[in-house]
């Protein structure tokens, strides 16, 4: 293990919650830096964003939310790399990933809340392809079929995908894994077909929730660890601007103060941590354990009901609206900041601006809240509403997450 990571581990073990790791030279081939790209074709719809996270974690939808989604335009959120001019709303990102030989560029979702790398493929019926770029293993000289291997993903709304598996080369920037499991879709449901700009997903959670049978496959991050300068990756999501995913190093210029590390409970396959409390704006700190996961594949911030109620009590006119399936408020409302604790000393402040997710309709009168209830999931979801307020280090070998504050409104 690199000395810098040994230092971080020893600091955590000795009870020091914060440690600063300097940047590791990104010119080395053991690193990769990726810039996010926003999907300009995305139409934000609050109920659909909320339903999407419930679908992901198998929570049945309430009648209110089901009807709200039926009246809107459901989309899946994606995140990613590349260069793009800022678009309206921080909800849809695409990551160009190179697969096969010669390399085929696919736009995939970098998702720390799942562990499958699955793609639209040439094995799909033509009726299920709607503008997506497809992976054709017969055209890749490095592709080898993993005989007998299958996979299937099902979501709470009935959407699904399934197929077979190939071992092939996958690259993110200059970082290449030469023997990565690529799950080729043979069937996808209509919900996936309708998302014309999303070619699949690249999971970055733990291998234990990979769905390949009879033998689970390793994630891209797990396979890459042996060639990274440091076996970590970082997420530096931005508000209304491109951000970065970096593999193999920690960019010390991307955050302020110290990085505070918390232990990760990976027993359910997620980057799960416990925040000991919260505050609303400059109000008093409340000691309330919030066990949740860091999930780049979810847009919203889902919290315990008591915390959500406490937050919206501070917003004039905020209310639960059955026709939207969630909490709404006047778009002109001034929203308080939400602060959550990382360990006993560090705090991450989510600006109120981030919690105004999107208008509920074209009139722009009422807006859907970026904070909603985590009811039925079993844990909270710290999605992009929270993650873009922080610099986050994902350290698998040491089973820890690092959180640091960063400049929020001054982007290069």
CSV table of C-alpha atoms in Angstrom, one decimal:
chain,number,residue,atom,x,y,z
A,1,UNK,CA,0.0,0.0,0.0
A,2,UNK,CA,1.4,3.5,-0.9
A,3,UNK,CA,2.8,5.3,2.1
A,4,UNK,CA,0.3,8.1,1.8
A,5,UNK,CA,-2.6,5.7,2.3
A,6,UNK,CA,-0.8,4.0,5.2
A,7,UNK,CA,-0.6,7.5,6.8
A,8,UNK,CA,-4.3,8.0,6.3
A,9,UNK,CA,-5.2,4.6,7.7
A,10,UNK,CA,-3.0,5.2,10.8
A,11,UNK,CA,-4.6,8.6,11.4
A,12,UNK,CA,-8.1,7.1,11.3
A,13,UNK,CA,-7.0,4.1,13.5
A,14,UNK,CA,-5.6,6.5,16.1
A,15,UNK,CA,-8.8,8.4,16.4
A,16,UNK,CA,-7.9,11.4,14.3
A,17,UNK,CA,-10.9,12.0,12.0
A,18,UNK,CA,-9.1,14.3,9.6
A,19,UNK,CA,-6.1,13.8,7.3
A,20,UNK,CA,-4.8,15.6,4.3
A,21,UNK,CA,-3.4,13.6,1.4
A,22,UNK,CA,-1.3,15.5,-1.1
A,23,UNK,CA,-1.9,15.2,-4.8
A,24,UNK,CA,-0.2,12.3,-6.5
A,25,UNK,CA,1.4,13.1,-9.9
A,26,UNK,CA,-1.4,12.7,-12.5
A,27,UNK,CA,1.1,12.5,-15.3
A,28,UNK,CA,1.8,8.9,-14.2
A,29,UNK,CA,0.0,6.2,-16.1
A,30,UNK,CA,-1.4,5.0,-12.8
A,31,UNK,CA,-3.9,7.9,-12.6
A,32,UNK,CA,-6.8,9.2,-14.6
A,33,UNK,CA,-8.7,12.5,-14.4
A,34,UNK,CA,-12.2,12.7,-15.9
A,35,UNK,CA,-14.4,15.7,-16.5
A,36,UNK,CA,-18.1,15.4,-16.3
A,37,UNK,CA,-20.4,16.1,-19.2
A,38,UNK,CA,-24.0,17.2,-18.7
A,39,UNK,CA,-26.7,15.7,-20.9
A,40,UNK,CA,-28.3,18.6,-22.7
A,41,UNK,CA,-31.2,16.5,-23.8
A,42,UNK,CA,-32.4,15.8,-20.2
A,43,UNK,CA,-35.7,17.2,-19.0
A,44,UNK,CA,-35.8,17.5,-15.2
A,45,UNK,CA,-38.9,16.1,-13.5
A,46,UNK,CA,-38.9,15.9,-9.7
A,47,UNK,CA,-41.3,13.0,-9.1
A,48,UNK,CA,-39.4,10.9,-11.7
A,49,UNK,CA,-36.1,11.6,-9.9
A,50,UNK,CA,-37.7,10.5,-6.6
A,51,UNK,CA,-39.3,7.4,-8.2
A,52,UNK,CA,-36.0,6.5,-9.8
A,53,UNK,CA,-34.2,6.2,-6.5
A,54,UNK,CA,-37.1,4.2,-5.0
A,55,UNK,CA,-37.0,1.9,-8.0
A,56,UNK,CA,-33.2,1.5,-7.6
A,57,UNK,CA,-33.6,0.3,-4.0
A,58,UNK,CA,-36.8,-1.8,-4.5
A,59,UNK,CA,-39.2,0.5,-2.7
A,60,UNK,CA,-42.8,0.2,-3.9
A,61,UNK,CA,-44.2,3.6,-5.1
A,62,UNK,CA,-47.0,5.3,-3.3
A,63,UNK,CA,-50.2,5.9,-5.3
A,64,UNK,CA,-49.4,9.6,-5.2
A,65,UNK,CA,-45.9,9.2,-6.6
A,66,UNK,CA,-47.0,6.6,-9.2
A,67,UNK,CA,-49.6,9.0,-10.6
A,68,UNK,CA,-47.1,11.9,-10.5
A,69,UNK,CA,-44.6,9.9,-12.6
A,70,UNK,CA,-47.3,8.9,-15.0
A,71,UNK,CA,-48.1,12.5,-15.6
A,72,UNK,CA,-44.4,13.5,-16.2
A,73,UNK,CA,-41.5,12.3,-18.2
A,74,UNK,CA,-39.4,9.7,-16.4
A,75,UNK,CA,-35.7,9.7,-17.0
A,76,UNK,CA,-32.7,8.0,-15.5
A,77,UNK,CA,-30.0,10.1,-14.1
A,78,UNK,CA,-26.5,9.6,-15.4
A,79,UNK,CA,-23.1,11.1,-14.4
A,80,UNK,CA,-19.8,11.2,-16.2
A,81,UNK,CA,-16.8,12.6,-17.9
A,82,UNK,CA,-15.8,14.8,-20.8
A,83,UNK,CA,-16.1,18.5,-21.5
A,84,UNK,CA,-19.4,20.4,-21.9
A,85,UNK,CA,-20.8,23.9,-21.4
A,86,UNK,CA,-23.0,24.2,-18.3
A,87,UNK,CA,-26.6,23.4,-19.0
A,88,UNK,CA,-29.7,24.0,-16.8
A,89,UNK,CA,-30.1,21.7,-13.8
A,90,UNK,CA,-27.4,19.3,-12.4
A,91,UNK,CA,-29.2,16.1,-13.1
A,92,UNK,CA,-28.0,14.3,-16.2
A,93,UNK,CA,-24.3,13.5,-16.9
A,94,UNK,CA,-22.8,11.2,-19.5
A,95,UNK,CA,-19.4,9.5,-19.3
A,96,UNK,CA,-17.6,8.6,-22.5
A,97,UNK,CA,-16.0,5.1,-21.9
A,98,UNK,CA,-13.9,3.2,-24.4
A,99,UNK,CA,-14.8,-0.5,-24.8
A,100,UNK,CA,-13.1,-3.1,-26.9
A,101,UNK,CA,-10.4,-3.1,-29.7
A,102,UNK,CA,-10.6,-0.9,-31.7
A,103,UNK,CA,-12.1,1.2,-28.9
A,104,UNK,CA,-15.8,2.0,-29.1
A,105,UNK,CA,-17.0,5.1,-27.2
A,106,UNK,CA,-20.1,4.5,-25.1
A,107,UNK,CA,-21.9,7.0,-22.9
A,108,UNK,CA,-22.2,5.3,-19.5
A,109,UNK,CA,-23.4,6.1,-16.0
A,110,UNK,CA,-20.7,6.2,-13.3
A,111,UNK,CA,-22.7,4.9,-10.4
A,112,UNK,CA,-21.3,4.4,-6.9
A,113,UNK,CA,-24.7,2.8,-5.9
A,114,UNK,CA,-24.4,-0.3,-8.1
A,115,UNK,CA,-21.7,-2.8,-9.3
A,116,UNK,CA,-22.6,-3.9,-12.9
A,117,UNK,CA,-21.0,-2.7,-16.1
A,118,UNK,CA,-23.7,-3.3,-18.6
A,119,UNK,CA,-24.2,-1.9,-22.0
A,120,UNK,CA,-26.6,-1.8,-25.0
A,121,UNK,CA,-25.3,-4.4,-27.4
A,122,UNK,CA,-25.7,-5.8,-30.9
A,123,UNK,CA,-27.5,-8.8,-29.3
A,124,UNK,CA,-30.6,-6.6,-28.6
A,125,UNK,CA,-33.6,-6.8,-30.8
A,126,UNK,CA,-33.7,-3.8,-33.1
A,127,UNK,CA,-37.0,-2.7,-31.6
A,128,UNK,CA,-35.3,-2.2,-28.2
A,129,UNK,CA,-32.6,0.2,-29.6
A,130,UNK,CA,-33.6,3.8,-30.0
A,131,UNK,CA,-30.5,5.8,-30.9
A,132,UNK,CA,-28.1,4.2,-28.4
A,133,UNK,CA,-24.6,3.3,-29.4
A,134,UNK,CA,-24.3,-0.5,-29.1
A,135,UNK,CA,-21.4,-2.7,-28.2
A,136,UNK,CA,-20.8,-5.5,-30.8
A,137,UNK,CA,-18.4,-8.1,-29.3
A,138,UNK,CA,-17.8,-9.6,-32.8
A,139,UNK,CA,-16.1,-6.4,-33.9
A,140,UNK,CA,-13.7,-6.3,-30.9
A,141,UNK,CA,-10.6,-8.3,-31.4
A,142,UNK,CA,-10.1,-8.4,-27.6
A,143,UNK,CA,-13.5,-9.7,-26.7
A,144,UNK,CA,-13.9,-13.2,-25.2
A,145,UNK,CA,-17.3,-14.6,-24.2
A,146,UNK,CA,-17.5,-15.7,-20.6
A,147,UNK,CA,-19.3,-19.0,-21.2
A,148,UNK,CA,-22.3,-19.8,-19.1
A,149,UNK,CA,-22.4,-16.3,-17.5
A,150,UNK,CA,-25.7,-14.4,-17.4
A,151,UNK,CA,-27.0,-11.3,-15.6
A,152,UNK,CA,-30.3,-9.7,-14.9
A,153,UNK,CA,-31.3,-6.4,-13.2
A,154,UNK,CA,-34.8,-5.7,-12.1
A,155,UNK,CA,-36.2,-2.4,-10.7
A,156,UNK,CA,-39.2,-1.7,-8.5
A,157,UNK,CA,-41.1,-0.2,-11.4
A,158,UNK,CA,-40.8,-3.3,-13.5
A,159,UNK,CA,-38.0,-1.9,-15.7
A,160,UNK,CA,-35.3,-4.5,-16.4
A,161,UNK,CA,-32.3,-5.6,-18.5
A,162,UNK,CA,-30.5,-8.9,-18.9
A,163,UNK,CA,-28.0,-10.6,-21.1
A,164,UNK,CA,-24.6,-12.4,-21.3
A,165,UNK,CA,-21.0,-11.5,-20.5
A,166,UNK,CA,-17.8,-10.8,-22.4
A,167,UNK,CA,-14.3,-10.1,-21.1
A,168,UNK,CA,-12.9,-7.1,-22.9
A,169,UNK,CA,-10.7,-4.0,-22.6
A,170,UNK,CA,-12.3,-1.0,-21.0
A,171,UNK,CA,-10.7,2.5,-20.7
A,172,UNK,CA,-11.6,5.6,-18.7
A,173,UNK,CA,-9.4,8.3,-20.0
A,174,UNK,CA,-5.8,6.9,-20.1
A,175,UNK,CA,-6.7,4.2,-17.4
A,176,UNK,CA,-7.2,0.8,-19.1
A,177,UNK,CA,-8.4,-2.5,-17.7
A,178,UNK,CA,-7.6,-5.1,-20.3
A,179,UNK,CA,-9.8,-7.9,-18.8
A,180,UNK,CA,-13.0,-6.4,-17.6
A,181,UNK,CA,-16.4,-8.0,-17.5
A,182,UNK,CA,-18.7,-6.2,-20.0
A,183,UNK,CA,-22.3,-7.3,-19.5
A,184,UNK,CA,-23.9,-7.2,-22.9
A,185,UNK,CA,-27.7,-6.6,-22.9
A,186,UNK,CA,-29.8,-9.0,-24.8
A,187,UNK,CA,-33.1,-7.5,-23.6
A,188,UNK,CA,-34.0,-4.2,-22.0
A,189,UNK,CA,-37.4,-2.9,-21.0
A,190,UNK,CA,-39.1,0.1,-22.6
A,191,UNK,CA,-37.9,2.5,-19.9
A,192,UNK,CA,-34.3,1.9,-21.0
A,193,UNK,CA,-35.1,2.0,-24.7
A,194,UNK,CA,-36.7,5.4,-24.2
A,195,UNK,CA,-33.5,6.9,-22.7
A,196,UNK,CA,-31.9,7.4,-26.1
A,197,UNK,CA,-28.6,9.0,-24.9
A,198,UNK,CA,-27.7,6.4,-22.2
A,199,UNK,CA,-25.7,3.5,-23.5
A,200,UNK,CA,-25.5,1.6,-20.2
A,201,UNK,CA,-24.0,1.8,-16.7
A,202,UNK,CA,-20.6,1.4,-15.0
A,203,UNK,CA,-21.0,0.5,-11.3
A,204,UNK,CA,-18.5,1.6,-8.7
A,205,UNK,CA,-19.9,0.0,-5.5
A,206,UNK,CA,-18.6,-3.2,-4.1
A,207,UNK,CA,-18.4,-6.5,-6.0
A,208,UNK,CA,-20.8,-8.3,-3.7
A,209,UNK,CA,-23.8,-6.7,-5.4
A,210,UNK,CA,-22.7,-7.5,-9.0
A,211,UNK,CA,-25.5,-9.5,-10.6
A,212,UNK,CA,-23.5,-11.9,-12.9
A,213,UNK,CA,-24.2,-15.5,-12.3
A,214,UNK,CA,-22.9,-18.1,-11.5
A,215,UNK,CA,-19.8,-16.1,-10.5
A,216,UNK,CA,-20.0,-12.4,-9.6
A,217,UNK,CA,-17.6,-10.2,-11.5
A,218,UNK,CA,-15.2,-7.4,-10.3
A,219,UNK,CA,-16.0,-3.8,-10.9
A,220,UNK,CA,-13.8,-1.6,-13.1
A,221,UNK,CA,-12.5,0.1,-10.0
A,222,UNK,CA,-11.6,-3.1,-8.2
A,223,UNK,CA,-9.7,-4.4,-11.3
A,224,UNK,CA,-7.9,-1.1,-11.7
A,225,UNK,CA,-6.6,-0.9,-8.2
A,226,UNK,CA,-3.4,-2.8,-8.8
A,227,UNK,CA,-2.3,-0.4,-11.5
A,228,UNK,CA,-3.4,2.9,-9.8
A,229,UNK,CA,-0.8,5.0,-8.1
A,230,UNK,CA,-3.1,5.0,-5.1
A,231,UNK,CA,-6.1,2.6,-5.0
A,232,UNK,CA,-8.7,5.4,-4.6
A,233,UNK,CA,-11.0,7.4,-6.7
A,234,UNK,CA,-12.6,10.8,-6.0
A,235,UNK,CA,-15.8,12.5,-7.0
A,236,UNK,CA,-15.8,16.3,-7.4
A,237,UNK,CA,-19.3,17.0,-8.7
A,238,UNK,CA,-20.2,20.6,-9.4
A,239,UNK,CA,-23.2,22.8,-9.4
A,240,UNK,CA,-23.9,24.3,-12.8
A,241,UNK,CA,-20.4,23.5,-14.1
A,242,UNK,CA,-18.3,20.5,-15.2
A,243,UNK,CA,-16.6,18.5,-12.4
A,244,UNK,CA,-14.2,15.6,-12.2
A,245,UNK,CA,-13.8,12.0,-11.3
A,246,UNK,CA,-10.2,11.2,-10.6
A,247,UNK,CA,-8.7,7.7,-10.3
A,248,UNK,CA,-5.4,7.0,-8.6
A,249,UNK,CA,-4.7,10.3,-6.8
A,250,UNK,CA,-6.2,13.0,-4.6
A,251,UNK,CA,-6.1,16.5,-6.1
A,252,UNK,CA,-5.2,18.8,-3.1
A,253,UNK,CA,-6.2,21.9,-5.1
A,254,UNK,CA,-9.8,20.6,-5.3
A,255,UNK,CA,-10.8,21.0,-1.7
A,256,UNK,CA,-10.2,23.3,1.3
A,257,UNK,CA,-9.2,22.4,4.9
A,258,UNK,CA,-8.8,18.8,5.8
A,259,UNK,CA,-10.3,15.5,4.5
A,260,UNK,CA,-12.3,13.8,7.2
A,261,UNK,CA,-12.5,10.1,6.9
A,262,UNK,CA,-15.3,7.8,8.1
A,263,UNK,CA,-15.4,4.0,8.2
A,264,UNK,CA,-17.5,2.4,5.5
A,265,UNK,CA,-19.9,-0.5,6.2
A,266,UNK,CA,-19.8,-2.5,2.9
A,267,UNK,CA,-21.8,-5.4,4.2
A,268,UNK,CA,-24.7,-4.5,1.8
A,269,UNK,CA,-22.4,-3.7,-1.1
A,270,UNK,CA,-22.7,0.1,-0.8
A,271,UNK,CA,-20.4,3.0,0.3
A,272,UNK,CA,-22.4,3.2,3.6
A,273,UNK,CA,-21.4,5.6,6.4
A,274,UNK,CA,-23.1,7.1,9.5
A,275,UNK,CA,-23.4,10.9,9.9
A,276,UNK,CA,-24.0,11.7,13.6
A,277,UNK,CA,-26.1,14.7,13.2
A,278,UNK,CA,-27.3,17.8,11.2
A,279,UNK,CA,-28.2,21.4,11.4
A,280,UNK,CA,-30.5,23.6,9.3
A,281,UNK,CA,-28.9,26.8,8.2
A,282,UNK,CA,-27.4,28.5,11.4
A,283,UNK,CA,-29.8,26.7,13.7
A,284,UNK,CA,-28.7,24.4,16.5
A,285,UNK,CA,-27.0,21.1,15.8
A,286,UNK,CA,-29.2,18.1,16.3
A,287,UNK,CA,-27.6,14.8,17.3
A,288,UNK,CA,-29.4,12.3,15.0
A,289,UNK,CA,-27.7,9.3,13.5
A,290,UNK,CA,-28.2,9.2,9.7
A,291,UNK,CA,-26.9,5.9,8.2
A,292,UNK,CA,-26.7,6.4,4.5
A,293,UNK,CA,-24.8,5.7,1.3
A,294,UNK,CA,-22.8,8.0,-1.0
A,295,UNK,CA,-24.5,7.4,-4.4
A,296,UNK,CA,-23.4,9.3,-7.5
A,297,UNK,CA,-26.2,7.6,-9.4
A,298,UNK,CA,-28.9,9.3,-7.5
A,299,UNK,CA,-29.9,13.0,-8.0
A,300,UNK,CA,-31.7,13.7,-4.7
A,301,UNK,CA,-30.8,13.7,-1.0
A,302,UNK,CA,-33.1,11.3,0.8
A,303,UNK,CA,-33.2,11.6,4.6
A,304,UNK,CA,-35.1,10.2,7.6
A,305,UNK,CA,-38.7,11.5,7.8
A,306,UNK,CA,-38.0,13.5,11.0
A,307,UNK,CA,-35.1,15.4,9.4
A,308,UNK,CA,-37.2,16.1,6.2
A,309,UNK,CA,-40.0,17.5,8.3
A,310,UNK,CA,-37.7,19.6,10.4
A,311,UNK,CA,-36.1,21.0,7.2
A,312,UNK,CA,-39.4,22.0,5.4
A,313,UNK,CA,-40.7,23.6,8.6
A,314,UNK,CA,-38.1,26.2,7.9
A,315,UNK,CA,-39.4,26.9,4.4
A,316,UNK,CA,-42.4,29.2,4.1
A,317,UNK,CA,-45.2,27.6,2.2
A,318,UNK,CA,-43.5,24.2,1.8
A,319,UNK,CA,-45.8,21.3,1.8
A,320,UNK,CA,-46.2,17.7,0.8
A,321,UNK,CA,-48.1,17.6,-2.5
A,322,UNK,CA,-49.9,14.4,-3.5
A,323,UNK,CA,-49.9,15.3,-7.2
A,324,UNK,CA,-46.1,15.5,-7.1
A,325,UNK,CA,-45.5,12.7,-4.6
A,326,UNK,CA,-43.1,14.8,-2.6
A,327,UNK,CA,-42.4,18.1,-1.0
A,328,UNK,CA,-42.7,21.3,-3.0
A,329,UNK,CA,-42.5,25.1,-2.3
A,330,UNK,CA,-42.6,28.3,-4.2
A,331,UNK,CA,-39.7,28.6,-6.6
A,332,UNK,CA,-39.1,32.1,-5.3
A,333,UNK,CA,-38.6,30.8,-1.7
A,334,UNK,CA,-35.3,31.3,0.0
A,335,UNK,CA,-34.2,27.8,1.1
A,336,UNK,CA,-32.0,27.3,4.2
A,337,UNK,CA,-28.8,25.5,4.0
A,338,UNK,CA,-28.6,21.9,5.2
A,339,UNK,CA,-25.6,20.8,7.2
A,340,UNK,CA,-24.6,17.2,7.9
A,341,UNK,CA,-21.8,16.1,10.2
A,342,UNK,CA,-18.8,14.0,9.1
A,343,UNK,CA,-17.4,12.5,12.3
A,344,UNK,CA,-17.5,14.6,15.4
A,345,UNK,CA,-15.8,17.8,14.0
A,346,UNK,CA,-16.3,18.2,10.3
A,347,UNK,CA,-19.4,19.6,8.6
A,348,UNK,CA,-20.6,19.6,5.0
A,349,UNK,CA,-22.9,22.4,4.1
A,350,UNK,CA,-25.4,21.9,1.3
A,351,UNK,CA,-26.5,25.3,0.1
A,352,UNK,CA,-30.2,26.0,0.0
A,353,UNK,CA,-29.8,26.8,-3.7
A,354,UNK,CA,-28.9,23.1,-4.4
A,355,UNK,CA,-32.1,21.9,-2.7
A,356,UNK,CA,-34.3,23.7,-5.2
A,357,UNK,CA,-34.3,20.8,-7.6
A,358,UNK,CA,-36.6,21.9,-10.5
A,359,UNK,CA,-39.9,23.5,-11.3
A,360,UNK,CA,-42.9,21.2,-11.1
A,361,UNK,CA,-44.3,22.5,-14.4
A,362,UNK,CA,-43.7,25.0,-17.2
A,363,UNK,CA,-45.1,27.9,-15.2
A,364,UNK,CA,-42.1,27.9,-12.9
A,365,UNK,CA,-44.3,28.8,-9.9
A,366,UNK,CA,-43.7,25.8,-7.6
A,367,UNK,CA,-40.5,23.7,-7.3
A,368,UNK,CA,-39.7,20.2,-6.3
A,369,UNK,CA,-37.5,19.7,-3.3
A,370,UNK,CA,-34.0,18.2,-3.6
A,371,UNK,CA,-34.5,16.7,-0.1
A,372,UNK,CA,-37.2,14.0,0.2
A,373,UNK,CA,-38.0,11.1,2.6
A,374,UNK,CA,-35.9,7.9,2.6
A,375,UNK,CA,-39.0,5.9,3.8
A,376,UNK,CA,-38.9,2.2,2.9
A,377,UNK,CA,-35.3,2.1,1.8
A,378,UNK,CA,-33.7,1.2,5.1
A,379,UNK,CA,-31.0,3.9,4.9
A,380,UNK,CA,-30.5,7.4,3.6
A,381,UNK,CA,-29.2,8.3,0.2
A,382,UNK,CA,-26.7,11.0,-0.1
A,383,UNK,CA,-27.1,11.7,-3.8
A,384,UNK,CA,-25.8,14.5,-5.9
A,385,UNK,CA,-27.7,17.3,-4.1
A,386,UNK,CA,-25.3,16.5,-1.2
A,387,UNK,CA,-22.3,15.2,-3.1
A,388,UNK,CA,-21.8,18.3,-5.2
A,389,UNK,CA,-21.3,20.3,-2.0
A,390,UNK,CA,-18.2,18.2,-1.1
A,391,UNK,CA,-15.0,16.6,-2.4
A,392,UNK,CA,-15.4,12.9,-1.7
A,393,UNK,CA,-12.7,10.2,-1.6
A,394,UNK,CA,-13.7,6.6,-2.2
A,395,UNK,CA,-11.1,4.3,-0.6
A,396,UNK,CA,-12.0,0.7,-1.0
A,397,UNK,CA,-8.9,-1.1,0.4
A,398,UNK,CA,-9.2,0.9,3.6
A,399,UNK,CA,-13.0,0.7,3.7
A,400,UNK,CA,-13.4,4.4,4.2
A,401,UNK,CA,-14.9,7.6,2.7
A,402,UNK,CA,-13.2,10.9,2.9
A,403,UNK,CA,-15.2,14.2,2.9
A,404,UNK,CA,-13.9,17.7,2.5
A,405,UNK,CA,-15.3,21.1,1.9
A,406,UNK,CA,-14.5,22.9,-1.3
A,407,UNK,CA,-15.2,26.2,-3.1
A,408,UNK,CA,-18.8,26.0,-4.4
A,409,UNK,CA,-19.2,29.1,-6.6
A,410,UNK,CA,-15.8,29.8,-8.2
A,411,UNK,CA,-15.2,27.4,-11.0
A,412,UNK,CA,-12.4,27.5,-13.6
